[in-house]
Amino acid sequence: MTAPDLKTPTDLRSNATKSVAQALNGVLADSYALYFKTKNFHWHVSGPHFRDYHLMFDEQAAQILAVTDAIAERVRKTGNTTLRSIGDIGRHQSIKDNDAEYVSPADMLNELREDNLRLVESLRAAKSAATEAGDNATEGIVDDWTDQAEERAWFLFEAGRNG
């Protein structure tokens, strides 16, 4: 049986949407990597601020997971295909995994803050690709995702302050 064509009709040029899709697939891979790392730290945090960090990590993970479907669907709306597997995520992610047996709470906060800022960089690159492609729908929603990632980085920074 021949596989159906998965290209979704769009008025955007295919070479333009390809660059948007590549950028968004990178954002999607990083979002899944950041989601799983945040859940990992949620499960393994310990110490005097356990409850606060445990709850914050869980809230942040839920927020990250909530945007993944919208990212993938935006890729499909541009007439392209998105990630298909854990291996595909691994090939596209720029956020590094952390498989350490123990990570101190302070290191968790710092690492997640840096990873959220890395995601902001990827989101800005996706917005730039969308602007160049004339894809104003992607431009608009990327702004919301960028604001969310910046807020997470801010909360992580403030939670890790000494004083």
XYZ file of C-alpha atoms in Angstrom:
163
model
C 0.000 0.000 0.000
C 1.295 3.437 -0.904
C 1.591 5.906 1.940
C -0.634 8.950 1.597
C 0.865 12.371 0.973
C 0.968 14.148 4.344
C 1.442 17.632 2.905
C -1.204 19.995 4.233
C -2.273 22.690 1.758
C -0.960 26.155 2.657
C -0.520 29.457 0.879
C 3.052 29.724 2.182
C 5.983 28.786 -0.084
C 7.241 25.253 0.568
C 10.890 26.294 0.951
C 9.796 28.911 3.514
C 7.642 26.478 5.462
C 10.470 23.947 5.472
C 12.693 26.347 7.431
C 9.830 27.095 9.842
C 9.160 23.370 10.306
C 12.841 22.628 10.924
C 12.993 25.352 13.566
C 9.744 24.220 15.198
C 10.843 20.574 15.190
C 13.978 21.680 17.056
C 11.789 23.556 19.539
C 9.588 20.473 19.888
C 12.572 18.192 20.538
C 13.959 20.633 23.094
C 10.544 20.940 24.731
C 10.318 17.173 25.193
C 13.910 17.014 26.492
C 13.217 19.871 28.910
C 9.923 18.296 29.975
C 11.577 14.999 30.827
C 14.514 16.650 32.611
C 12.110 18.791 34.644
C 10.113 15.682 35.622
C 13.364 13.868 36.463
C 14.336 16.681 38.825
C 10.772 16.755 40.209
C 11.056 13.059 41.071
C 14.581 13.274 42.517
C 14.773 16.624 44.317
C 15.585 16.465 48.034
C 16.498 18.793 50.845
C 14.948 21.553 52.931
C 13.111 23.137 49.967
C 11.790 19.800 48.716
C 8.096 20.704 48.702
C 8.547 24.076 46.988
C 10.893 22.757 44.301
C 8.915 19.536 43.818
C 5.730 21.517 43.164
C 7.420 24.161 41.004
C 9.113 21.524 38.839
C 5.791 19.722 38.401
C 3.997 22.941 37.406
C 6.737 23.814 34.948
C 6.770 20.324 33.434
C 3.001 20.474 32.908
C 3.332 23.859 31.199
C 6.071 22.555 28.893
C 4.124 19.406 27.994
C 1.012 21.478 27.287
C 2.680 23.277 24.357
C 4.097 20.188 22.624
C 0.886 19.311 20.794
C 0.447 22.883 19.574
C 4.041 22.947 18.292
C 3.623 19.671 16.392
C 0.264 20.725 14.979
C 1.735 24.029 13.808
C 4.388 22.072 11.884
C 1.628 20.032 10.233
C -0.370 23.170 9.383
C 2.645 24.459 7.448
C 2.489 21.385 5.227
C 5.346 19.493 6.851
C 5.826 16.494 9.119
C 7.042 16.466 12.682
C 8.958 14.215 15.057
C 7.989 10.557 15.140
C 9.890 8.895 17.986
C 12.157 9.219 21.014
C 15.097 8.612 18.670
C 13.905 11.425 16.420
C 13.701 13.726 19.453
C 17.273 12.761 20.375
C 18.518 13.618 16.891
C 16.943 17.093 16.999
C 17.373 18.215 20.624
C 19.999 20.734 21.701
C 19.133 20.514 25.411
C 21.384 17.921 27.011
C 20.054 15.055 29.115
C 21.146 14.699 32.731
C 21.452 11.076 33.835
C 23.443 11.794 37.000
C 22.634 9.672 40.034
C 22.414 12.807 42.191
C 22.009 16.473 41.297
C 21.931 19.056 44.071
C 18.805 21.219 44.239
C 20.889 24.331 43.458
C 22.331 22.629 40.367
C 18.827 21.553 39.318
C 17.601 25.150 39.483
C 20.610 26.449 37.546
C 20.487 23.752 34.898
C 16.759 24.136 34.286
C 17.136 27.927 34.136
C 19.895 27.620 31.531
C 17.862 25.079 29.562
C 14.814 27.350 29.541
C 17.003 30.183 28.277
C 18.365 27.839 25.582
C 14.755 27.104 24.627
C 14.125 30.864 24.402
C 17.011 31.082 21.896
C 15.442 28.286 19.822
C 12.062 29.997 19.977
C 13.558 33.278 18.787
C 15.190 31.451 15.879
C 11.809 29.887 15.045
C 10.182 33.324 15.145
C 12.859 34.673 12.816
C 12.213 31.809 10.375
C 8.466 32.455 10.601
C 8.939 36.183 9.985
C 11.098 35.462 6.949
C 8.462 33.026 5.652
C 5.612 35.492 6.192
C 4.037 33.022 8.636
C 2.346 35.425 11.036
C 0.377 32.662 12.791
C 3.583 30.955 13.895
C 5.095 34.316 14.848
C 2.221 35.036 17.228
C 2.129 31.733 19.063
C 5.911 31.582 19.377
C 5.713 34.859 21.312
C 3.471 33.179 23.909
C 5.795 30.180 24.234
C 8.799 32.488 24.584
C 7.083 34.405 27.378
C 6.336 31.135 29.200
C 9.957 29.954 28.958
C 11.255 33.330 30.131
C 8.911 33.212 33.113
C 10.093 29.715 34.033
C 13.721 30.897 33.850
C 12.866 33.863 36.071
C 11.156 31.681 38.696
C 14.107 29.271 38.699
C 16.541 32.170 39.101
C 14.583 33.680 41.987
C 14.149 30.299 43.708
C 17.917 29.779 43.601
C 18.927 33.146 45.029
C 20.886 33.159 48.256
C 19.622 35.564 50.838
